[in-house]
N, CA, C and O atoms as a DFTB+ gen file, in Angstrom:
716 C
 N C O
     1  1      28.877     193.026    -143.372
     2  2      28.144     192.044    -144.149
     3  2      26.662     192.180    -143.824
     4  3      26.418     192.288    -142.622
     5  1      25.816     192.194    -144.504
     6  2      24.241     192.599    -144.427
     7  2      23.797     191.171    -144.159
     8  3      24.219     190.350    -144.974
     9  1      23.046     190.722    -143.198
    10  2      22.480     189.682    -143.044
    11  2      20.978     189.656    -142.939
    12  3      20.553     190.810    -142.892
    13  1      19.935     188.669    -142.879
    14  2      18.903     189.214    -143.143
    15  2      18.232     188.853    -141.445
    16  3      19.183     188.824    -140.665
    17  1      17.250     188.658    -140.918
    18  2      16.700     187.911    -139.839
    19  2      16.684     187.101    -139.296
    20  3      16.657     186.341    -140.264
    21  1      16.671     186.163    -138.110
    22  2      16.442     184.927    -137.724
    23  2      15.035     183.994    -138.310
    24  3      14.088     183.728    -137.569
    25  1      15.086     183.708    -139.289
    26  2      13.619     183.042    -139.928
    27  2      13.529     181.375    -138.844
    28  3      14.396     180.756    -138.228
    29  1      12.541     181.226    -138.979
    30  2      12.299     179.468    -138.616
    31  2      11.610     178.651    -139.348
    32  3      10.435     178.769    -139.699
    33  1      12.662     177.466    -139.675
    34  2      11.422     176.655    -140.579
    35  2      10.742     177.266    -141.913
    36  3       9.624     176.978    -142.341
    37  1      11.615     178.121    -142.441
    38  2      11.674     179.259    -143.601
    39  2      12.750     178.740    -144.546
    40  3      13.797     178.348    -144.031
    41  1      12.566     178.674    -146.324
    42  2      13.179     178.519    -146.923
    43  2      13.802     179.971    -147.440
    44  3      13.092     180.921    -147.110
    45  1      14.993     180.318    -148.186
    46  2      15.252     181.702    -148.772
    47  2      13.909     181.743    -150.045
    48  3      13.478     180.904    -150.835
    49  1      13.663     182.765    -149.825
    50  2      12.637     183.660    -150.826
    51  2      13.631     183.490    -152.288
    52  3      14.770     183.957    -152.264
    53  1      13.157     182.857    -153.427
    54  2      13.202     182.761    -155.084
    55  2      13.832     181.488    -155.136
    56  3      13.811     180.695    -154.195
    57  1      14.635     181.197    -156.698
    58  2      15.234     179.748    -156.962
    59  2      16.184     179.500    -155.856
    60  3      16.929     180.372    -155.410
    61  1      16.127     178.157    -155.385
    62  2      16.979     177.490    -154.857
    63  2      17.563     176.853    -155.939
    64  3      16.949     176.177    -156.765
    65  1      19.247     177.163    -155.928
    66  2      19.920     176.102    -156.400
    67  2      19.520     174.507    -156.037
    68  3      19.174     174.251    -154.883
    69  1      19.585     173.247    -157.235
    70  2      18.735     172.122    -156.867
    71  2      19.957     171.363    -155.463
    72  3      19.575     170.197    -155.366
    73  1      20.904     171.532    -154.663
    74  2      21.806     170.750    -153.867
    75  2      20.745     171.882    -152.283
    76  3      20.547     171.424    -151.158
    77  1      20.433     172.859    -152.614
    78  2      19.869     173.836    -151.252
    79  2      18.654     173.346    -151.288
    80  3      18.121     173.087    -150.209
    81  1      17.903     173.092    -152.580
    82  2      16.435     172.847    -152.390
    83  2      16.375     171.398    -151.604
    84  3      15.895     171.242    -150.482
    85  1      17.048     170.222    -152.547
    86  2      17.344     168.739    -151.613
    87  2      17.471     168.786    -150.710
    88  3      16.687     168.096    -150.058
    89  1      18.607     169.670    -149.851
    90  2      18.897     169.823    -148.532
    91  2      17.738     170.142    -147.454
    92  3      17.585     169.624    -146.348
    93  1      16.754     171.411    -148.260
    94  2      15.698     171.807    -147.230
    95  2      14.760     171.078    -146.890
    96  3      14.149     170.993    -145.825
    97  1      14.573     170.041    -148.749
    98  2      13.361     169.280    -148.964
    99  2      13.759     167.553    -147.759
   100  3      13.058     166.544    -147.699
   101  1      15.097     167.836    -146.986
   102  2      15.174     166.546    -146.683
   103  2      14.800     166.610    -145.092
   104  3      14.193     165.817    -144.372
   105  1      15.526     168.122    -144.786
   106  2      14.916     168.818    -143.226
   107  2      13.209     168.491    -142.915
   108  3      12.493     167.992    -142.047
   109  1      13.125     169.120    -144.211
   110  2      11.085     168.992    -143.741
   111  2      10.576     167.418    -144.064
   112  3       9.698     166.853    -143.413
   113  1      11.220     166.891    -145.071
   114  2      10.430     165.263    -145.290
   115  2      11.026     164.811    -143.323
   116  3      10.207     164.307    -142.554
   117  1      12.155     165.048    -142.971
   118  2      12.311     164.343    -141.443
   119  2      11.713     165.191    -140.426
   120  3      11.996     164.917    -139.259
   121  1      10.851     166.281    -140.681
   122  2      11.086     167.063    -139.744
   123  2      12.013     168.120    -138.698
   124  3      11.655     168.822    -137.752
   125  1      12.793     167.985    -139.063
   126  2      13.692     168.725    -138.831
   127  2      13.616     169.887    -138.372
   128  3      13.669     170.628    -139.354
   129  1      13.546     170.335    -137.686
   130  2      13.508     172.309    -137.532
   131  2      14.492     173.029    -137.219
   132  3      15.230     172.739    -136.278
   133  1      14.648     174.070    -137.960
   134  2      15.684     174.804    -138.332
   135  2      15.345     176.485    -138.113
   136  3      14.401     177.094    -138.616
   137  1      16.483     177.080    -137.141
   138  2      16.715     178.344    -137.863
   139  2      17.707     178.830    -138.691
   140  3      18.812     178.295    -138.780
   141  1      17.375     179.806    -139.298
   142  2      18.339     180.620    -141.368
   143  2      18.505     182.057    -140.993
   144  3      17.781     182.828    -140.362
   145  1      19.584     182.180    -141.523
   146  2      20.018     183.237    -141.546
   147  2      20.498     183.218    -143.124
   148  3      21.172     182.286    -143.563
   149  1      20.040     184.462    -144.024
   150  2      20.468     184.707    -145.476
   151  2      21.736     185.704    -145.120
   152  3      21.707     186.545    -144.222
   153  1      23.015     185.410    -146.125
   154  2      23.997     186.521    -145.853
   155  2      24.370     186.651    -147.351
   156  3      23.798     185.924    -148.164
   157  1      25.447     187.682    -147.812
   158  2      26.114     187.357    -148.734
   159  2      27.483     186.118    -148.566
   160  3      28.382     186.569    -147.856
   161  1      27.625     185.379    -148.839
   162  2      28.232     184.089    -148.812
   163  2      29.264     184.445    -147.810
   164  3      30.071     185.375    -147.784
   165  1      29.032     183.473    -146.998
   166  2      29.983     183.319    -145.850
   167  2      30.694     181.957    -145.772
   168  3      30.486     180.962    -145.078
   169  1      31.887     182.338    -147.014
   170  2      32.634     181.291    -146.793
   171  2      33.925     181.600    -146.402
   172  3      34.891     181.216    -147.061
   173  1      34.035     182.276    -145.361
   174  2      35.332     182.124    -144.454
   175  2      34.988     182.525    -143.158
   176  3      34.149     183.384    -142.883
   177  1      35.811     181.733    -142.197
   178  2      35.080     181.769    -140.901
   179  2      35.086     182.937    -140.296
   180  3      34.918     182.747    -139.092
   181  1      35.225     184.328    -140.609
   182  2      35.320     185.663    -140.151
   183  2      33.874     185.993    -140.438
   184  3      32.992     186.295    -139.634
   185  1      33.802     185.844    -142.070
   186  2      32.409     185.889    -141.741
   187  2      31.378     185.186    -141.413
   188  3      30.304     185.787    -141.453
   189  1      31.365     183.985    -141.068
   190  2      30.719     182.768    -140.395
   191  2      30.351     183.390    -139.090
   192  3      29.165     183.329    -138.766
   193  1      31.080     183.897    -138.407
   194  2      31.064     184.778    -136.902
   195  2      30.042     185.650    -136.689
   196  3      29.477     185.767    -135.601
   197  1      29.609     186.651    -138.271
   198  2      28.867     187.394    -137.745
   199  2      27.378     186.927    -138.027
   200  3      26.421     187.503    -137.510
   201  1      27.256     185.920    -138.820
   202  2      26.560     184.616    -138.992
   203  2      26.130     183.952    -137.524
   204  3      25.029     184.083    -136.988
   205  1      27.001     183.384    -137.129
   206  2      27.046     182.898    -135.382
   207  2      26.255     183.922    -134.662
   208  3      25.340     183.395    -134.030
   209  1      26.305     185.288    -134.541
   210  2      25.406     186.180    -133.511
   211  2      24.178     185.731    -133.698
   212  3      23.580     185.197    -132.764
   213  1      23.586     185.881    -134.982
   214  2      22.293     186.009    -134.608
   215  2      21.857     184.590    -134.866
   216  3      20.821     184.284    -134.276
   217  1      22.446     183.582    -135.667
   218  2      22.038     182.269    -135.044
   219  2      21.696     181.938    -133.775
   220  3      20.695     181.280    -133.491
   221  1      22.621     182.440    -132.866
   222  2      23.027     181.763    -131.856
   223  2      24.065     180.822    -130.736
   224  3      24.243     180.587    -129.541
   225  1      24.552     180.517    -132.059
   226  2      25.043     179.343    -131.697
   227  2      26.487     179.519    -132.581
   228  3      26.306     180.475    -133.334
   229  1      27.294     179.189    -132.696
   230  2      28.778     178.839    -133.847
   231  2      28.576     178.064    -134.747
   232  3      28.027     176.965    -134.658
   233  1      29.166     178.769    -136.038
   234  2      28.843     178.096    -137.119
   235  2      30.064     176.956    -137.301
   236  3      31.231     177.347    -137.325
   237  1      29.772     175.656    -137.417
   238  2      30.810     174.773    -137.143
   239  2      32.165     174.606    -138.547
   240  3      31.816     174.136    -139.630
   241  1      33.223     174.922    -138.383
   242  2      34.144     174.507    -139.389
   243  2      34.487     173.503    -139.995
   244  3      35.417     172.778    -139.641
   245  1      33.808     173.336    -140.950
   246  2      33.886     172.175    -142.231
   247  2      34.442     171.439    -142.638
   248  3      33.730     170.885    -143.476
   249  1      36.076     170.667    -142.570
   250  2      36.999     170.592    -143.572
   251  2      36.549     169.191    -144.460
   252  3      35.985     168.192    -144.014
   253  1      36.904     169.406    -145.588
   254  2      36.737     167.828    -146.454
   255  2      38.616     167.660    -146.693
   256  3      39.509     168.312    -147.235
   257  1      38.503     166.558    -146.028
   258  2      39.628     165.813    -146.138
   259  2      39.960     164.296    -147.008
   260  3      39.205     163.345    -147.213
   261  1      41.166     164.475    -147.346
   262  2      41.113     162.936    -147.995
   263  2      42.933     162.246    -147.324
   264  3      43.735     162.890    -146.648
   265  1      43.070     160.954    -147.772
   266  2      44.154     160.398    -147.492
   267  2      45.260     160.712    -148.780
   268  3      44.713     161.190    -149.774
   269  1      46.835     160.490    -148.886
   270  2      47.404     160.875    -149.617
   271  2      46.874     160.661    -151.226
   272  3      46.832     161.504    -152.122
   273  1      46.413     158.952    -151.267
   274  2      46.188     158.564    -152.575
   275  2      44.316     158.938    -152.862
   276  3      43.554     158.171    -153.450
   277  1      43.991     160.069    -152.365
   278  2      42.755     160.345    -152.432
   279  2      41.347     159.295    -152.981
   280  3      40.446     159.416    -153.811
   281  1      41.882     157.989    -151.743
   282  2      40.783     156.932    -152.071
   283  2      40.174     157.054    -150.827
   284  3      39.691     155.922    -150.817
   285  1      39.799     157.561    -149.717
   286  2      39.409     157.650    -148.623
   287  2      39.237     159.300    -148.394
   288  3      40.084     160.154    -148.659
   289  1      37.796     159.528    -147.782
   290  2      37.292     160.779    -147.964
   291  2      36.698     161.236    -146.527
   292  3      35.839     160.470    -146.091
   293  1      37.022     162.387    -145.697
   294  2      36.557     162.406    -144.533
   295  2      36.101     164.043    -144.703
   296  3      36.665     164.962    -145.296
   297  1      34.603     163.995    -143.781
   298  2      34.281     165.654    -143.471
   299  2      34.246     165.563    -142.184
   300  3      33.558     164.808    -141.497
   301  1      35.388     166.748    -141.700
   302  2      35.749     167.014    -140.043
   303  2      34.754     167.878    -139.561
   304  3      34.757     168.770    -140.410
   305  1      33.936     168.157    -138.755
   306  2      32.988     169.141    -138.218
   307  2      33.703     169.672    -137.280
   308  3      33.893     168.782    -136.452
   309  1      34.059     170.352    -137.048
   310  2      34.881     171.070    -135.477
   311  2      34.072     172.320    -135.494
   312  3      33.221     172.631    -136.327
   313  1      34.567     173.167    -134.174
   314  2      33.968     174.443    -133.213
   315  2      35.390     175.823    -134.273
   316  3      36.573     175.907    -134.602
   317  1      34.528     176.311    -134.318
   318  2      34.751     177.001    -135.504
   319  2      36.745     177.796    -134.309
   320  3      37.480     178.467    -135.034
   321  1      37.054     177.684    -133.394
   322  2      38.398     177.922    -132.372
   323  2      39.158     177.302    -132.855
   324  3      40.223     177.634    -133.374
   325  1      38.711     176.367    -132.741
   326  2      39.648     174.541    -132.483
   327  2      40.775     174.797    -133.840
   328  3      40.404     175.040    -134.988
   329  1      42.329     174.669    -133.357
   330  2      43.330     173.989    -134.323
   331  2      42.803     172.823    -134.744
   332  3      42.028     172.041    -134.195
   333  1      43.421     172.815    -135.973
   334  2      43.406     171.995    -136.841
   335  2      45.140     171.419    -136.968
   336  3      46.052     172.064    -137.485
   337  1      45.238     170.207    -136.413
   338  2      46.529     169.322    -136.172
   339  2      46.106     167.952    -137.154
   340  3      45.328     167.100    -136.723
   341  1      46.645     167.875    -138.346
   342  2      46.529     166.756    -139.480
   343  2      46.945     165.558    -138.389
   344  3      46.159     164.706    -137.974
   345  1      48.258     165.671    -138.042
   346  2      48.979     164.306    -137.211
   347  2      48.369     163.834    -136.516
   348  3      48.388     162.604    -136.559
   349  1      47.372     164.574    -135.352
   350  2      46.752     164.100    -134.039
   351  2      45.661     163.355    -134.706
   352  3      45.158     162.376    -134.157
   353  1      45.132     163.929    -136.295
   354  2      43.553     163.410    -136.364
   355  2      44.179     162.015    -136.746
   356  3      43.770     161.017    -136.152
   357  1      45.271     161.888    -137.828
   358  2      45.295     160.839    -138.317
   359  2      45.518     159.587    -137.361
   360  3      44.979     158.491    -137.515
   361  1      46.480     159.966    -136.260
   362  2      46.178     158.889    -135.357
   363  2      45.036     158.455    -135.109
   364  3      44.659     157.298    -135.300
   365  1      44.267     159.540    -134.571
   366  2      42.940     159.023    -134.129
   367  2      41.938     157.654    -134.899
   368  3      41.280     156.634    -134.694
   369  1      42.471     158.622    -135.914
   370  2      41.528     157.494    -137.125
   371  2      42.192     157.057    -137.859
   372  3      41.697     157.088    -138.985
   373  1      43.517     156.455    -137.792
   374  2      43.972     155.531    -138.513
   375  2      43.995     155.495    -139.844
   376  3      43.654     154.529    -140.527
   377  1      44.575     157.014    -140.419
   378  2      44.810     157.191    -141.794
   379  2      45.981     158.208    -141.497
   380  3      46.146     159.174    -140.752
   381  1      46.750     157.484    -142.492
   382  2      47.870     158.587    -142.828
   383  2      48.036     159.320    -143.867
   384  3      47.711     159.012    -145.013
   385  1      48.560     160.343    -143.509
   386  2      49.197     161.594    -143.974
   387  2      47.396     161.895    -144.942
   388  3      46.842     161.328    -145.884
   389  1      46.935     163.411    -143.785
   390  2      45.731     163.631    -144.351
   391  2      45.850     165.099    -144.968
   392  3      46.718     165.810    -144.461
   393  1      44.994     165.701    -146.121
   394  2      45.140     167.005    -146.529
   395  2      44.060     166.897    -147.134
   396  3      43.496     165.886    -147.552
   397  1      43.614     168.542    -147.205
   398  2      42.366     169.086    -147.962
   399  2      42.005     168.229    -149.089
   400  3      42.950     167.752    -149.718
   401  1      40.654     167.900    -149.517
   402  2      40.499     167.057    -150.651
   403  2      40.233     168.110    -151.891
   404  3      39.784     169.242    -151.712
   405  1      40.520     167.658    -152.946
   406  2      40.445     168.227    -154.062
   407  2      39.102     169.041    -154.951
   408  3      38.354     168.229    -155.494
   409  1      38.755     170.388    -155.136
   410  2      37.230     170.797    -155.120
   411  2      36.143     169.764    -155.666
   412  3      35.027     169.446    -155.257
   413  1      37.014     169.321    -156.890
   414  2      35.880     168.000    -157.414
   415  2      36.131     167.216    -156.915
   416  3      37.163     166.909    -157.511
   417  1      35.960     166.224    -155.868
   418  2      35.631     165.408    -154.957
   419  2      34.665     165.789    -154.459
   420  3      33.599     165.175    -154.412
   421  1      35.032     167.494    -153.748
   422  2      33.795     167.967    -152.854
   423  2      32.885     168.134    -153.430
   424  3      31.836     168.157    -152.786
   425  1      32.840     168.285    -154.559
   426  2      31.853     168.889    -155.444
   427  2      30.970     167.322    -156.053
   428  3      29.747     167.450    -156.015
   429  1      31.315     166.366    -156.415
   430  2      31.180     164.985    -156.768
   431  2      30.721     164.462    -155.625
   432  3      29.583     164.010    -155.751
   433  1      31.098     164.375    -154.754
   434  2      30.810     163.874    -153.470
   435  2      29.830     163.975    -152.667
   436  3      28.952     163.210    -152.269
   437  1      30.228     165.472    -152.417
   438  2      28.593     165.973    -151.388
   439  2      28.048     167.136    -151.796
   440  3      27.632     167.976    -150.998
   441  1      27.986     167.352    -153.838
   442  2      27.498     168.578    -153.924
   443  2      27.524     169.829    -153.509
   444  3      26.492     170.461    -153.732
   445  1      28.576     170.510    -152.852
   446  2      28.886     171.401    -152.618
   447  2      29.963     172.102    -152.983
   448  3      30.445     171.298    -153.780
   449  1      30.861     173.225    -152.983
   450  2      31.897     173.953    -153.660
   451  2      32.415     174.640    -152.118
   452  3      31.916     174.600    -150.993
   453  1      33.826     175.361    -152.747
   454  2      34.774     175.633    -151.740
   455  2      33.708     176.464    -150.242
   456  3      32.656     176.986    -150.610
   457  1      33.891     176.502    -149.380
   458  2      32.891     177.312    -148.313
   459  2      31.875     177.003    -147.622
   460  3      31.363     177.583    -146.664
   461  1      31.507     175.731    -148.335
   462  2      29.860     175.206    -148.329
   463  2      30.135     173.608    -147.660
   464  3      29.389     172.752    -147.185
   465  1      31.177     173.678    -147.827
   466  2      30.465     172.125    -147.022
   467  2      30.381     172.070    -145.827
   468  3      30.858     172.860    -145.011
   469  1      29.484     170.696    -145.553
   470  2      28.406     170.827    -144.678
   471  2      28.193     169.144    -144.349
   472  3      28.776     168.237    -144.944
   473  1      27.408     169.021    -143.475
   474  2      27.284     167.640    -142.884
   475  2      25.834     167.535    -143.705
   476  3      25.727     166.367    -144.079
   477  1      25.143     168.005    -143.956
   478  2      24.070     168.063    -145.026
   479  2      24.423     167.997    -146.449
   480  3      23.470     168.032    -147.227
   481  1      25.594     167.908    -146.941
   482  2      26.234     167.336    -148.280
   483  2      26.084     165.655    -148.023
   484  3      25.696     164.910    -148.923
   485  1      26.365     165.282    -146.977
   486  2      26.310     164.102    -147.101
   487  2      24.870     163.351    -147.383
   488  3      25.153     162.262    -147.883
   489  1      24.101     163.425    -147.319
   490  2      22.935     163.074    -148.366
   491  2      23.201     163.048    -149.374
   492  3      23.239     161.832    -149.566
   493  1      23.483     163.571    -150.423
   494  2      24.169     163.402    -151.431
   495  2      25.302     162.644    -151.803
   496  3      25.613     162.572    -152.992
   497  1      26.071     161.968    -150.770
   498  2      27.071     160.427    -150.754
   499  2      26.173     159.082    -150.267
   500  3      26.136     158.442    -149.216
   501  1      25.511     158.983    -151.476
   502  2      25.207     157.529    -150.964
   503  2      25.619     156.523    -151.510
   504  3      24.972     155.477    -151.444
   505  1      26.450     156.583    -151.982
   506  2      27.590     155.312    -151.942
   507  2      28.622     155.230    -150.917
   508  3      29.561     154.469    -151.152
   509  1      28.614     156.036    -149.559
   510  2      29.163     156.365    -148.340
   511  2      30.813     156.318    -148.328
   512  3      31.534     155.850    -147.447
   513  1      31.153     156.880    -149.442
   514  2      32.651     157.351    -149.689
   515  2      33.446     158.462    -148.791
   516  3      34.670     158.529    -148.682
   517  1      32.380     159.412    -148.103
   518  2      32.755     159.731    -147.095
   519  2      32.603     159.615    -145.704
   520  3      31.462     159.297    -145.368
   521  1      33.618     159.819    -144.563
   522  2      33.478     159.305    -143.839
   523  2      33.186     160.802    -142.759
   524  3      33.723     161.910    -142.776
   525  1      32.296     160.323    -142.038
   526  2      32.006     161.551    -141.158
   527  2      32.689     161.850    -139.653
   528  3      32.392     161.009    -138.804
   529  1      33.756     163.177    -139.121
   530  2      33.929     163.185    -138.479
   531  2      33.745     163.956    -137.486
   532  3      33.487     165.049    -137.989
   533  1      33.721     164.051    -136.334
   534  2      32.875     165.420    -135.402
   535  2      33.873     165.569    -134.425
   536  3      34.353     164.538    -133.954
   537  1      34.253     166.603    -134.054
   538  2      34.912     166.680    -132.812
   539  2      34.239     166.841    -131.397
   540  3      33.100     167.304    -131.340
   541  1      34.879     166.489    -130.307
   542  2      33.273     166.092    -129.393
   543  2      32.708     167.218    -128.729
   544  3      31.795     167.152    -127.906
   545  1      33.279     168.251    -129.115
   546  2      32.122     169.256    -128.248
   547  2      31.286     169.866    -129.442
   548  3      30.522     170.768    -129.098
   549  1      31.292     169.600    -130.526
   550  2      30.474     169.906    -131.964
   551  2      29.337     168.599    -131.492
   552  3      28.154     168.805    -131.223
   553  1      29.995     167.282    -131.471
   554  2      28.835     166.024    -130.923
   555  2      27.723     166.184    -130.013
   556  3      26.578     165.733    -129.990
   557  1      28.610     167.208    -129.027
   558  2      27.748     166.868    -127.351
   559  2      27.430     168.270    -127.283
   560  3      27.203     168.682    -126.145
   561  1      27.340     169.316    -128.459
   562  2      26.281     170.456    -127.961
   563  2      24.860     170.324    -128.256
   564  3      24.397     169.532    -129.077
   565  1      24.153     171.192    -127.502
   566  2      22.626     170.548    -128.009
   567  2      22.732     171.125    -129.561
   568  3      22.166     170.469    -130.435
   569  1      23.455     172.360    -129.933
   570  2      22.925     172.853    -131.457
   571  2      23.616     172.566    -132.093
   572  3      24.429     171.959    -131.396
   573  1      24.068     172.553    -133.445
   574  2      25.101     173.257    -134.211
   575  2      24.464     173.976    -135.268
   576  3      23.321     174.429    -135.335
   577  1      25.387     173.998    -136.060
   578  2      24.963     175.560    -137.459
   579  2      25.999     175.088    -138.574
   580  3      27.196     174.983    -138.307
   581  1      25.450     174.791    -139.913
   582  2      26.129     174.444    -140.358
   583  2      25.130     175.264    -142.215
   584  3      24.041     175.817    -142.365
   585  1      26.144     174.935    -143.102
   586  2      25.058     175.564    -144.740
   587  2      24.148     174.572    -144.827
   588  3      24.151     173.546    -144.146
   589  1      23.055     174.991    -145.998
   590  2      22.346     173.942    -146.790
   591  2      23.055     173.883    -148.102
   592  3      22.372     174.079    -149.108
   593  1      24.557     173.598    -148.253
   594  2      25.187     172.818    -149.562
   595  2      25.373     174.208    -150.088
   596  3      25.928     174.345    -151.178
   597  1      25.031     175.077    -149.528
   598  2      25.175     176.816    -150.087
   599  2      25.942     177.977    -149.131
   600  3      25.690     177.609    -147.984
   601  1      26.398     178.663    -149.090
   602  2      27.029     179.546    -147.933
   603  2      26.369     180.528    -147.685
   604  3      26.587     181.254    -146.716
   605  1      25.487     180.697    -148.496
   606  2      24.565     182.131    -148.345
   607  2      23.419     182.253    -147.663
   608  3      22.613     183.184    -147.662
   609  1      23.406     180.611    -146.724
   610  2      22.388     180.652    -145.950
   611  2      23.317     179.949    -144.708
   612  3      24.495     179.593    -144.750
   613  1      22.359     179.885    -143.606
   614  2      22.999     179.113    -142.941
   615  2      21.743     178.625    -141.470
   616  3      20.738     179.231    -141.098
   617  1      22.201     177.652    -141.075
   618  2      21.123     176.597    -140.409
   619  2      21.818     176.468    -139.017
   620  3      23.033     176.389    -138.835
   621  1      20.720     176.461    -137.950
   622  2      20.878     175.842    -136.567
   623  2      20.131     174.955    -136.521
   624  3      18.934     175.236    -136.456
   625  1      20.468     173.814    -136.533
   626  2      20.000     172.857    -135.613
   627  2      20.122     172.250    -134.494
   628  3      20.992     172.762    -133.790
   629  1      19.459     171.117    -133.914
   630  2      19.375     170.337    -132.995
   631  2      20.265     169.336    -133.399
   632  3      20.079     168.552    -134.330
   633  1      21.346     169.398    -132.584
   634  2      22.625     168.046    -132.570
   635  2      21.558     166.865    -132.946
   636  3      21.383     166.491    -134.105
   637  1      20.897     166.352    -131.867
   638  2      20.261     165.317    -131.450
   639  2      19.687     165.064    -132.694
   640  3      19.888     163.905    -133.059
   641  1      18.897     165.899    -133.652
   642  2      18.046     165.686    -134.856
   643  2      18.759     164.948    -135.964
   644  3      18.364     164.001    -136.645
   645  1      20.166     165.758    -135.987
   646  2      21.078     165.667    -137.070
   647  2      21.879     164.043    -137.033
   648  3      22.394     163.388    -137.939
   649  1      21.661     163.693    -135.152
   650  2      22.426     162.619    -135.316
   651  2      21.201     161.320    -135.106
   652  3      21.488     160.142    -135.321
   653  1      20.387     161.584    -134.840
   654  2      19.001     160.668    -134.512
   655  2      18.004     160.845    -135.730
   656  3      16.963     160.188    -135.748
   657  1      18.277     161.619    -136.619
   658  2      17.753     161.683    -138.008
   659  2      17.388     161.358    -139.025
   660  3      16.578     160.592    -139.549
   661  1      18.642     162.572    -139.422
   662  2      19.241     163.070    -140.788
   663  2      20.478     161.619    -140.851
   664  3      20.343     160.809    -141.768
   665  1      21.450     161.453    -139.969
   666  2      22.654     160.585    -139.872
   667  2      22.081     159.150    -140.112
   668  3      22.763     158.273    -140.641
   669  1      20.779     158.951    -139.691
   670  2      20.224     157.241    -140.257
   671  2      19.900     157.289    -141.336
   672  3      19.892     156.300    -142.069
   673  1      19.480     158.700    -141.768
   674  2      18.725     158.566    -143.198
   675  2      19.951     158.817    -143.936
   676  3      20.496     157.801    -143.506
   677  1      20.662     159.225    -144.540
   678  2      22.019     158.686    -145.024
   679  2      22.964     157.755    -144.994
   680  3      23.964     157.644    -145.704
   681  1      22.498     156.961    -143.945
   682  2      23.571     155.855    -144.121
   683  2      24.652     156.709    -143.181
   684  3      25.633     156.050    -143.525
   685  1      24.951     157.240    -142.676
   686  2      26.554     157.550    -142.315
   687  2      26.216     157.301    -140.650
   688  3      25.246     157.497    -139.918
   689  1      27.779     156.680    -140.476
   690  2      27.868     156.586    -139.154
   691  2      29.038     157.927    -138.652
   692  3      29.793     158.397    -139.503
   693  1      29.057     158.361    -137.424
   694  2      29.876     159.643    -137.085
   695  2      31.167     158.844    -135.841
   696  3      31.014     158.054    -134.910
   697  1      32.290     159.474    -136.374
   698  2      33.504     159.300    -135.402
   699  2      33.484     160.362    -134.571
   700  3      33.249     161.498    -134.982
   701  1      33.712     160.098    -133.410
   702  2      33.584     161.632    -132.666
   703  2      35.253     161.579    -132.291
   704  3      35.773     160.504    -131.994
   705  1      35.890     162.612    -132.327
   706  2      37.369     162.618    -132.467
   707  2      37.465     163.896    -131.363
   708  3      36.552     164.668    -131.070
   709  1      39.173     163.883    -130.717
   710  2      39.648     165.047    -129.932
   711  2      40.555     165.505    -130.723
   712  3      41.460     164.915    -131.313
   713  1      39.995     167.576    -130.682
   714  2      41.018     167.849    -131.274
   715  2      41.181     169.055    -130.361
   716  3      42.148     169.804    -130.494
């Protein structure tokens, strides 16, 4: 997979789709600082990995989840290793029987499509239909790496920014969960 440089505080060179431009335009209105990496779309975590080298850091695994009667909407952030056990989360958080949510939700929801979501979609839920979840060593690293609503880029940030931020300026509060 051809990737391009470690940029900082760099948008991709030509049109931004308008869900990547919002996303960048919301990093710099908070300040935010970021390093990008351009790839050809890395939406599966194999290639997320080779993404991860020159970030730095692991690109965190995404899932958008919903409850059976798809009225309750959750995005899981986990360490791109970590099983994924439906039963254990739902205890945790007190929803049963959980599964992948449906593309238009994700797409309705937090502007993004299959590969791309991102804890930076959530700007785009502000009617706070989804609920945000982190697993705690995604919480308690100083970085993570996650898209801008696009897969063909991809972002490190500062935990601390994202949750002392970006997370007030959306409205969302974060569950930190064991998985």
């Amino acid at each position: 997979m051809e990737l391009s440089p470690l940029y900082h505080n760099t948008r991709p060179d030509g049109d931004l789709l308008p869900q990547e431009e919002a996303a960048f335009s919301l990093l710099e209105e908070l300040g935010i600082e970021y390093g990008r990496v351009s790839s050809e779309p890395a939406d599966t975590m194999e290639k997320c990995a080779a993404v991860s080298e020159v970030l730095g850091v692991p690109i965190c695994k995404n899932l958008f989840l919903c409850n059976r009667q798809k009225t309750q909407f959750y995005l899981l952030c986990m360490g791109p290793g970590k099983p994924f056990h439906t039963k254990d989360l739902s205890h945790q958080i007190g929803s049963a029987r959980l599964s992948f949510a449906p593309e238009e939700s994700l797409w309705d929801l937090l502007r993004c499509t299959p590969g791309s979501a991102t804890i930076l979609g959530l700007a785009n839920d502000q009617a706070h239909q989804v609920r945000l979840l982190m697993e705690r060593e995604v919480y308690e690293a100083e970085y993570l790496s996650c898209h801008p609503c696009i897969c063909t880029s991809s972002l490190k940030l500062k935990t601390a920014d994202v949750l002392e931020k970006f997370l007030p300026r959306t409205g969302h509060q974060v569950t930190v969960v064991d998985l």
